[in-house]
CSV table of C-alpha atoms in Angstrom, one decimal:
chain,number,residue,atom,x,y,z
G,1,UNK,CA,0.0,0.0,0.0
G,2,UNK,CA,1.3,3.5,-0.9
G,3,UNK,CA,2.2,5.5,2.2
G,4,UNK,CA,0.5,8.8,2.5
G,5,UNK,CA,2.5,11.9,3.3
G,6,UNK,CA,2.3,13.0,6.9
G,7,UNK,CA,2.4,16.7,5.9
G,8,UNK,CA,-1.0,18.4,5.6
G,9,UNK,CA,-0.4,20.4,2.4
G,10,UNK,CA,-3.8,22.2,2.8
G,11,UNK,CA,-2.0,23.8,5.8
G,12,UNK,CA,1.6,23.9,4.6
G,13,UNK,CA,1.2,25.4,1.2
G,14,UNK,CA,-0.8,28.5,2.3
G,15,UNK,CA,1.8,29.0,5.2
G,16,UNK,CA,4.7,28.9,2.8
G,17,UNK,CA,3.1,31.1,0.1
G,18,UNK,CA,2.0,33.7,2.7
G,19,UNK,CA,5.5,33.8,4.3
G,20,UNK,CA,7.4,34.2,1.1
G,21,UNK,CA,4.9,36.8,-0.2
G,22,UNK,CA,5.5,38.6,3.1
G,23,UNK,CA,9.2,38.8,2.5
G,24,UNK,CA,8.6,40.3,-1.0
G,25,UNK,CA,6.0,42.8,0.3
G,26,UNK,CA,8.2,43.8,3.3
G,27,UNK,CA,11.0,44.7,0.9
G,28,UNK,CA,8.6,46.6,-1.4
G,29,UNK,CA,6.7,48.4,1.5
G,30,UNK,CA,10.0,49.4,3.2
G,31,UNK,CA,11.1,51.7,0.4
G,32,UNK,CA,9.7,54.7,2.4
G,33,UNK,CA,11.8,53.6,5.4
G,34,UNK,CA,14.9,53.8,3.1
G,35,UNK,CA,14.2,57.5,2.4
G,36,UNK,CA,14.8,58.2,6.1
G,37,UNK,CA,17.5,55.6,7.0
G,38,UNK,CA,19.4,55.0,3.8
G,39,UNK,CA,18.9,53.1,0.6
G,40,UNK,CA,19.9,49.7,1.9
G,41,UNK,CA,17.3,49.7,4.7
G,42,UNK,CA,14.6,48.0,2.7
G,43,UNK,CA,17.0,45.2,1.8
G,44,UNK,CA,18.0,44.9,5.5
G,45,UNK,CA,14.4,44.6,6.6
G,46,UNK,CA,13.6,42.0,3.9
G,47,UNK,CA,16.7,40.0,4.9
G,48,UNK,CA,15.6,40.1,8.6
G,49,UNK,CA,12.1,39.0,7.6
G,50,UNK,CA,13.5,36.1,5.6
G,51,UNK,CA,15.6,35.2,8.7
G,52,UNK,CA,12.5,35.3,10.9
G,53,UNK,CA,10.7,33.0,8.3
G,54,UNK,CA,13.5,30.5,8.3
G,55,UNK,CA,13.6,30.5,12.1
G,56,UNK,CA,9.8,30.0,12.1
G,57,UNK,CA,10.2,27.1,9.6
G,58,UNK,CA,12.8,25.6,12.0
G,59,UNK,CA,10.3,25.9,14.8
G,60,UNK,CA,7.7,24.2,12.7
G,61,UNK,CA,10.1,21.3,12.1
G,62,UNK,CA,11.2,21.0,15.7
G,63,UNK,CA,7.7,21.1,17.2
G,64,UNK,CA,6.6,18.4,14.8
G,65,UNK,CA,9.6,16.1,15.3
G,66,UNK,CA,10.7,16.7,18.9
G,67,UNK,CA,8.8,19.3,21.0
G,68,UNK,CA,5.1,18.6,20.6
G,69,UNK,CA,4.6,16.7,23.9
G,70,UNK,CA,7.0,19.0,25.7
G,71,UNK,CA,5.1,22.1,24.7
G,72,UNK,CA,1.8,20.6,25.9
G,73,UNK,CA,3.3,19.4,29.2
G,74,UNK,CA,2.1,21.0,32.5
G,75,UNK,CA,5.8,21.9,33.4
G,76,UNK,CA,6.4,23.8,30.2
G,77,UNK,CA,3.1,25.7,30.6
G,78,UNK,CA,3.9,26.6,34.2
G,79,UNK,CA,7.4,27.8,33.3
G,80,UNK,CA,6.1,29.8,30.3
G,81,UNK,CA,3.5,31.5,32.5
G,82,UNK,CA,6.2,32.6,35.0
G,83,UNK,CA,8.4,33.9,32.2
G,84,UNK,CA,5.6,35.8,30.5
G,85,UNK,CA,4.5,37.5,33.7
G,86,UNK,CA,8.1,38.4,34.4
G,87,UNK,CA,8.6,39.8,30.9
G,88,UNK,CA,5.4,41.8,31.0
G,89,UNK,CA,6.4,43.3,34.4
G,90,UNK,CA,9.8,44.1,32.9
G,91,UNK,CA,8.4,46.0,29.9
G,92,UNK,CA,6.2,48.1,32.3
G,93,UNK,CA,9.2,49.2,34.1
G,94,UNK,CA,12.0,49.4,31.5
G,95,UNK,CA,10.3,48.4,28.2
G,96,UNK,CA,10.9,50.1,24.9
G,97,UNK,CA,7.9,52.4,24.0
G,98,UNK,CA,6.5,52.0,20.5
G,99,UNK,CA,3.4,53.9,19.4
G,100,UNK,CA,2.4,54.7,23.0
G,101,UNK,CA,2.8,51.2,24.5
G,102,UNK,CA,5.8,50.1,26.6
G,103,UNK,CA,5.5,46.6,25.2
G,104,UNK,CA,8.9,45.8,23.8
G,105,UNK,CA,12.2,44.3,25.1
G,106,UNK,CA,15.1,45.6,23.1
G,107,UNK,CA,18.0,43.3,22.5
G,108,UNK,CA,19.8,45.6,20.2
G,109,UNK,CA,19.6,43.7,17.0
G,110,UNK,CA,16.1,42.4,17.8
G,111,UNK,CA,13.1,43.6,19.8
G,112,UNK,CA,10.8,41.1,21.5
G,113,UNK,CA,7.1,41.7,22.2
G,114,UNK,CA,5.9,39.5,25.1
G,115,UNK,CA,2.2,40.1,24.4
G,116,UNK,CA,2.6,38.2,21.1
G,117,UNK,CA,3.8,35.1,22.9
G,118,UNK,CA,0.8,35.4,25.3
G,119,UNK,CA,-1.4,34.4,22.4
G,120,UNK,CA,0.4,31.1,22.1
G,121,UNK,CA,0.4,30.7,25.9
G,122,UNK,CA,-3.4,31.1,26.2
G,123,UNK,CA,-4.0,28.5,23.5
G,124,UNK,CA,-1.9,25.8,25.2
G,125,UNK,CA,-3.0,26.8,28.7
G,126,UNK,CA,-6.7,26.6,28.1
G,127,UNK,CA,-6.3,23.5,25.9
G,128,UNK,CA,-4.6,21.8,28.9
G,129,UNK,CA,-7.2,23.0,31.4
G,130,UNK,CA,-10.1,21.8,29.2
G,131,UNK,CA,-8.5,18.4,28.6
G,132,UNK,CA,-8.3,17.9,32.4
G,133,UNK,CA,-11.9,18.9,32.8
G,134,UNK,CA,-13.4,17.3,29.7
G,135,UNK,CA,-15.6,14.9,31.6
G,136,UNK,CA,-16.9,17.6,33.9
G,137,UNK,CA,-17.6,19.9,31.0
G,138,UNK,CA,-19.6,17.2,29.2
G,139,UNK,CA,-21.5,16.4,32.4
G,140,UNK,CA,-22.1,19.8,34.0
G,141,UNK,CA,-21.3,22.3,31.3
G,142,UNK,CA,-18.6,24.9,31.0
G,143,UNK,CA,-20.0,27.5,33.3
G,144,UNK,CA,-20.6,25.2,36.3
G,145,UNK,CA,-17.2,23.5,35.9
G,146,UNK,CA,-15.3,26.8,36.2
G,147,UNK,CA,-17.8,28.1,38.8
G,148,UNK,CA,-16.7,25.3,41.2
G,149,UNK,CA,-12.9,26.0,40.7
G,150,UNK,CA,-11.8,29.4,39.5
G,151,UNK,CA,-8.2,29.1,40.6
G,152,UNK,CA,-6.7,28.4,37.1
G,153,UNK,CA,-8.3,31.6,35.8
G,154,UNK,CA,-6.1,33.7,38.0
G,155,UNK,CA,-3.0,33.3,35.8
G,156,UNK,CA,-4.6,34.3,32.5
G,157,UNK,CA,-6.5,37.2,34.2
G,158,UNK,CA,-3.2,38.5,35.6
G,159,UNK,CA,-1.5,38.3,32.2
G,160,UNK,CA,-4.4,40.1,30.5
G,161,UNK,CA,-4.3,42.8,33.1
G,162,UNK,CA,-0.5,43.3,32.5
G,163,UNK,CA,-1.1,43.6,28.8
G,164,UNK,CA,-3.9,46.1,29.2
G,165,UNK,CA,-1.9,48.5,31.4
G,166,UNK,CA,1.1,48.7,29.1
G,167,UNK,CA,-1.3,50.0,27.5
G,168,UNK,CA,-1.7,47.6,24.6
G,169,UNK,CA,-5.4,47.6,23.9
G,170,UNK,CA,-5.0,45.7,20.6
G,171,UNK,CA,-3.0,42.9,22.2
G,172,UNK,CA,-5.4,42.7,25.1
G,173,UNK,CA,-8.4,42.5,22.8
G,174,UNK,CA,-6.9,39.7,20.6
G,175,UNK,CA,-5.7,37.7,23.6
G,176,UNK,CA,-9.1,38.0,25.3
G,177,UNK,CA,-11.0,37.0,22.2
G,178,UNK,CA,-8.8,34.0,21.7
G,179,UNK,CA,-9.7,32.8,25.2
G,180,UNK,CA,-13.3,33.6,24.5
G,181,UNK,CA,-13.4,31.5,21.3
G,182,UNK,CA,-11.6,28.6,22.9
G,183,UNK,CA,-14.0,28.5,25.9
G,184,UNK,CA,-17.1,29.0,23.6
G,185,UNK,CA,-16.0,26.2,21.3
G,186,UNK,CA,-15.5,23.8,24.2
G,187,UNK,CA,-19.0,24.2,25.5
G,188,UNK,CA,-21.5,21.5,24.8
G,189,UNK,CA,-24.5,23.4,26.3
G,190,UNK,CA,-26.7,25.4,23.9
G,191,UNK,CA,-27.6,27.6,26.8
G,192,UNK,CA,-24.0,28.5,27.4
G,193,UNK,CA,-23.4,29.1,23.7
G,194,UNK,CA,-26.5,31.3,23.6
G,195,UNK,CA,-25.5,33.4,26.6
G,196,UNK,CA,-21.9,33.9,25.5
G,197,UNK,CA,-22.9,34.8,22.0
G,198,UNK,CA,-25.4,37.3,23.4
G,199,UNK,CA,-22.7,38.7,25.6
G,200,UNK,CA,-20.3,39.1,22.6
G,201,UNK,CA,-23.1,40.8,20.5
G,202,UNK,CA,-23.9,43.1,23.4
G,203,UNK,CA,-20.3,44.1,23.7
G,204,UNK,CA,-20.1,45.0,19.9
G,205,UNK,CA,-23.3,47.1,20.1
G,206,UNK,CA,-21.9,49.0,23.2
G,207,UNK,CA,-18.5,49.4,21.5
G,208,UNK,CA,-19.8,50.8,18.2
G,209,UNK,CA,-22.6,52.8,19.9
G,210,UNK,CA,-20.2,54.5,22.3
G,211,UNK,CA,-17.4,55.2,19.8
G,212,UNK,CA,-18.9,58.6,18.8
G,213,UNK,CA,-19.2,59.7,22.4
G,214,UNK,CA,-15.6,58.7,23.2
G,215,UNK,CA,-14.3,60.3,20.0
G,216,UNK,CA,-15.8,63.7,21.0
G,217,UNK,CA,-14.7,63.3,24.6
G,218,UNK,CA,-11.1,62.4,23.6
G,219,UNK,CA,-10.6,65.2,20.9
G,220,UNK,CA,-8.5,67.4,23.2
G,221,UNK,CA,-6.7,64.6,25.1
G,222,UNK,CA,-3.2,63.8,24.0
G,223,UNK,CA,-3.3,60.1,24.4
G,224,UNK,CA,-2.1,57.9,21.6
G,225,UNK,CA,-4.8,55.3,22.2
G,226,UNK,CA,-7.6,57.8,22.4
G,227,UNK,CA,-6.4,59.7,19.4
G,228,UNK,CA,-6.8,56.4,17.4
G,229,UNK,CA,-10.4,56.4,18.4
G,230,UNK,CA,-10.8,60.0,17.3
G,231,UNK,CA,-9.3,59.2,13.9
G,232,UNK,CA,-11.4,56.1,13.5
G,233,UNK,CA,-14.6,58.1,14.1
G,234,UNK,CA,-13.8,60.7,11.4
G,235,UNK,CA,-10.3,60.8,10.0
G,236,UNK,CA,-11.0,63.7,7.6
G,237,UNK,CA,-11.7,66.0,10.5
G,238,UNK,CA,-8.1,65.4,11.7
G,239,UNK,CA,-6.3,65.1,8.3
G,240,UNK,CA,-3.1,66.8,9.5
G,241,UNK,CA,-2.8,64.8,12.8
G,242,UNK,CA,-4.3,61.5,14.0
G,243,UNK,CA,-6.4,60.9,10.9
G,244,UNK,CA,-3.4,61.2,8.4
G,245,UNK,CA,-2.6,57.5,8.6
G,246,UNK,CA,-6.1,56.4,7.7
G,247,UNK,CA,-6.5,58.9,4.9
G,248,UNK,CA,-3.3,57.8,3.3
G,249,UNK,CA,-4.4,54.2,3.7
G,250,UNK,CA,-7.6,55.0,1.9
G,251,UNK,CA,-5.6,56.6,-0.9
G,252,UNK,CA,-3.4,53.5,-1.2
G,253,UNK,CA,-6.5,51.2,-1.4
G,254,UNK,CA,-8.3,53.4,-4.0
G,255,UNK,CA,-5.1,53.8,-6.1
G,256,UNK,CA,-4.8,50.0,-6.6
G,257,UNK,CA,-8.1,49.3,-8.3
G,258,UNK,CA,-8.5,45.8,-9.6
G,259,UNK,CA,-5.0,44.9,-10.8
G,260,UNK,CA,-2.8,47.4,-8.9
G,261,UNK,CA,-0.1,49.8,-10.0
G,262,UNK,CA,2.5,47.0,-10.2
G,263,UNK,CA,4.8,45.5,-7.6
G,264,UNK,CA,7.1,48.2,-6.2
G,265,UNK,CA,5.1,51.1,-7.7
G,266,UNK,CA,3.2,52.3,-4.6
G,267,UNK,CA,3.1,56.0,-4.1
G,268,UNK,CA,1.8,56.1,-0.5
G,269,UNK,CA,4.7,54.1,0.9
G,270,UNK,CA,7.1,56.9,-0.1
G,271,UNK,CA,6.9,58.8,3.2
G,272,UNK,CA,3.1,59.3,3.2
G,273,UNK,CA,1.9,56.2,5.0
G,274,UNK,CA,3.7,55.4,8.2
G,275,UNK,CA,4.1,51.7,9.3
G,276,UNK,CA,3.7,50.7,5.6
G,277,UNK,CA,5.6,47.4,6.2
G,278,UNK,CA,3.7,46.5,9.4
G,279,UNK,CA,0.3,47.9,10.3
G,280,UNK,CA,-0.6,49.0,6.8
G,281,UNK,CA,1.0,46.4,4.6
G,282,UNK,CA,-2.4,45.3,3.3
G,283,UNK,CA,-3.0,48.8,2.0
G,284,UNK,CA,0.3,48.6,0.1
G,285,UNK,CA,-0.6,45.2,-1.3
G,286,UNK,CA,-3.9,46.8,-2.5
G,287,UNK,CA,-2.1,49.6,-4.2
G,288,UNK,CA,0.6,47.5,-5.8
G,289,UNK,CA,-1.3,44.2,-6.5
G,290,UNK,CA,-4.8,45.5,-6.6
G,291,UNK,CA,-8.0,43.9,-5.3
G,292,UNK,CA,-6.8,40.6,-6.7
G,293,UNK,CA,-3.7,40.7,-4.6
G,294,UNK,CA,-5.8,41.4,-1.4
G,295,UNK,CA,-8.2,38.6,-2.3
G,296,UNK,CA,-5.2,36.2,-2.8
G,297,UNK,CA,-3.7,37.1,0.6
G,298,UNK,CA,-7.0,36.9,2.5
G,299,UNK,CA,-8.0,33.8,0.6
G,300,UNK,CA,-4.8,32.0,1.7
G,301,UNK,CA,-5.4,33.0,5.3
G,302,UNK,CA,-9.0,31.8,5.0
G,303,UNK,CA,-7.8,28.4,3.7
G,304,UNK,CA,-5.6,28.1,6.9
G,305,UNK,CA,-8.5,29.1,9.1
G,306,UNK,CA,-11.0,26.8,7.4
G,307,UNK,CA,-8.6,23.8,7.6
G,308,UNK,CA,-8.0,24.4,11.3
G,309,UNK,CA,-11.7,24.5,12.0
G,310,UNK,CA,-12.1,21.3,10.1
G,311,UNK,CA,-9.5,19.6,12.2
G,312,UNK,CA,-11.0,20.9,15.4
G,313,UNK,CA,-14.4,19.4,14.5
G,314,UNK,CA,-12.8,16.2,13.4
G,315,UNK,CA,-10.9,15.3,16.5
G,316,UNK,CA,-12.4,13.8,19.6
G,317,UNK,CA,-9.6,15.1,21.8
G,318,UNK,CA,-10.7,18.3,23.5
G,319,UNK,CA,-7.1,19.5,24.0
G,320,UNK,CA,-6.4,19.1,20.2
G,321,UNK,CA,-9.7,20.8,19.2
G,322,UNK,CA,-9.0,23.7,21.5
G,323,UNK,CA,-5.6,24.3,19.9
G,324,UNK,CA,-7.1,24.2,16.4
G,325,UNK,CA,-10.0,26.5,17.3
G,326,UNK,CA,-7.6,28.8,19.3
G,327,UNK,CA,-5.2,29.1,16.4
G,328,UNK,CA,-8.0,29.7,13.9
G,329,UNK,CA,-9.3,32.4,16.2
G,330,UNK,CA,-5.8,33.9,16.5
G,331,UNK,CA,-5.6,34.2,12.7
G,332,UNK,CA,-9.1,35.4,12.2
G,333,UNK,CA,-9.1,38.1,14.9
G,334,UNK,CA,-5.6,39.4,14.0
G,335,UNK,CA,-6.5,39.5,10.2
G,336,UNK,CA,-9.8,41.3,11.0
G,337,UNK,CA,-8.1,43.8,13.2
G,338,UNK,CA,-5.3,44.5,10.7
G,339,UNK,CA,-7.5,44.6,7.6
G,340,UNK,CA,-10.3,46.4,9.4
G,341,UNK,CA,-7.9,49.0,10.7
G,342,UNK,CA,-6.6,49.8,7.2
G,343,UNK,CA,-10.1,50.7,6.0
G,344,UNK,CA,-11.6,52.1,9.3
G,345,UNK,CA,-13.9,49.2,10.1
G,346,UNK,CA,-12.2,49.0,13.5
G,347,UNK,CA,-9.9,51.4,15.4
G,348,UNK,CA,-6.2,51.1,14.6
G,349,UNK,CA,-4.7,48.6,17.0
G,350,UNK,CA,-1.1,48.1,15.6
G,351,UNK,CA,-1.4,44.4,15.0
G,352,UNK,CA,0.4,42.5,12.3
G,353,UNK,CA,-1.1,40.9,9.3
G,354,UNK,CA,-0.4,37.1,9.9
G,355,UNK,CA,2.8,35.9,8.1
G,356,UNK,CA,2.9,39.1,6.0
G,357,UNK,CA,3.8,42.1,8.2
G,358,UNK,CA,7.3,42.7,9.2
G,359,UNK,CA,8.2,41.4,12.7
G,360,UNK,CA,9.9,38.5,14.4
G,361,UNK,CA,7.7,38.1,17.5
G,362,UNK,CA,4.6,37.7,15.3
G,363,UNK,CA,6.3,35.2,12.9
G,364,UNK,CA,7.7,33.1,15.7
G,365,UNK,CA,4.4,32.9,17.7
G,366,UNK,CA,2.3,32.2,14.6
G,367,UNK,CA,4.7,29.5,13.4
G,368,UNK,CA,4.6,27.7,16.8
G,369,UNK,CA,0.8,27.7,16.9
G,370,UNK,CA,0.7,26.6,13.2
G,371,UNK,CA,3.2,23.8,14.0
G,372,UNK,CA,1.0,22.5,16.8
G,373,UNK,CA,-2.0,22.3,14.4
G,374,UNK,CA,0.1,20.7,11.7
G,375,UNK,CA,1.2,18.0,14.2
G,376,UNK,CA,-2.4,17.4,15.3
G,377,UNK,CA,-3.3,17.0,11.6
G,378,UNK,CA,-0.6,14.4,11.3
G,379,UNK,CA,-1.7,12.5,14.4
G,380,UNK,CA,-5.3,12.4,13.1
G,381,UNK,CA,-4.3,11.2,9.7
G,382,UNK,CA,-2.2,8.4,11.2
G,383,UNK,CA,-5.1,7.3,13.4
G,384,UNK,CA,-7.3,7.2,10.3
G,385,UNK,CA,-4.7,5.0,8.5
G,386,UNK,CA,-4.6,2.6,11.5
G,387,UNK,CA,-8.3,2.2,11.5
G,388,UNK,CA,-8.2,1.1,7.8
């Protein structure tokens, strides 16, 4: 009998294409950075992004071959929680401030963002907790199970609080929503699902309903986070200040049309649109590669998300399904925040577009989470072969 490949190419191909496209787009979008820091800066950033990708690929290999059980062990999760709380406390005291948030540890040649690694931590932490309580959840429901013993929730609550007070509202929102989706997906009670969904819908109504009030209230307050809300509400009223980023993002998106101006031909990246290689890289993709380029990128991310949800539904192991759903939520929420921020559907949060935006912390975290799902896919495929 012909042996089937253990690699899930429905996951692997989108990951590889997105990562390589990310290197190309980081090089192209960094042209404006080169105007300020020298002609070779775009090449340096592209080389660093390629280095991050190869490190990420190495992490994928190591997790699949050697580290899978280690990463899911209680000892590793406990050590990681201590390290993350220590790192978050450190950045509050001595962290490098970027865009109003003291969320970075500067190592000279490389800056680390602890809040990014919290996303990975929350996925494996709650997957482990849910595995231990699977029987109780099935018997009594999610709410009753945690109502009886709230102690494990103290660690994630502390970490979320430390992220929020950096202040990193984008990081807090993404981490919180990853936890929310994992817990929601693990529930077997329709009543719990209904209540939690109603809670989420209520939050969205309050958020969008109150955004105008906060925008007016915050107009004269010189806070980076509040000014982002002001610019989100009406960027054209603040075209010379907090709204400039969004307006130039709109120009980039509209300039691209269906087919784009051509790779490397963006106008907005040449000093008009800040953070072109990170927060607004999708706007540059739209300008250079057009709507078709945006659809390609979002389509590849959707393929990853869809496949992860498929795997989560397929497995009977609650720990594995939680990892799949958590990683799918991570990709979905981060993509929505990045893409939504570029076209003013949500306030700017400074989050990376998965596998595309420049940055090591994001690439490493995403690669580890992706590797866990890839290994779960391999385990499920082998179990299917054994049955037949």
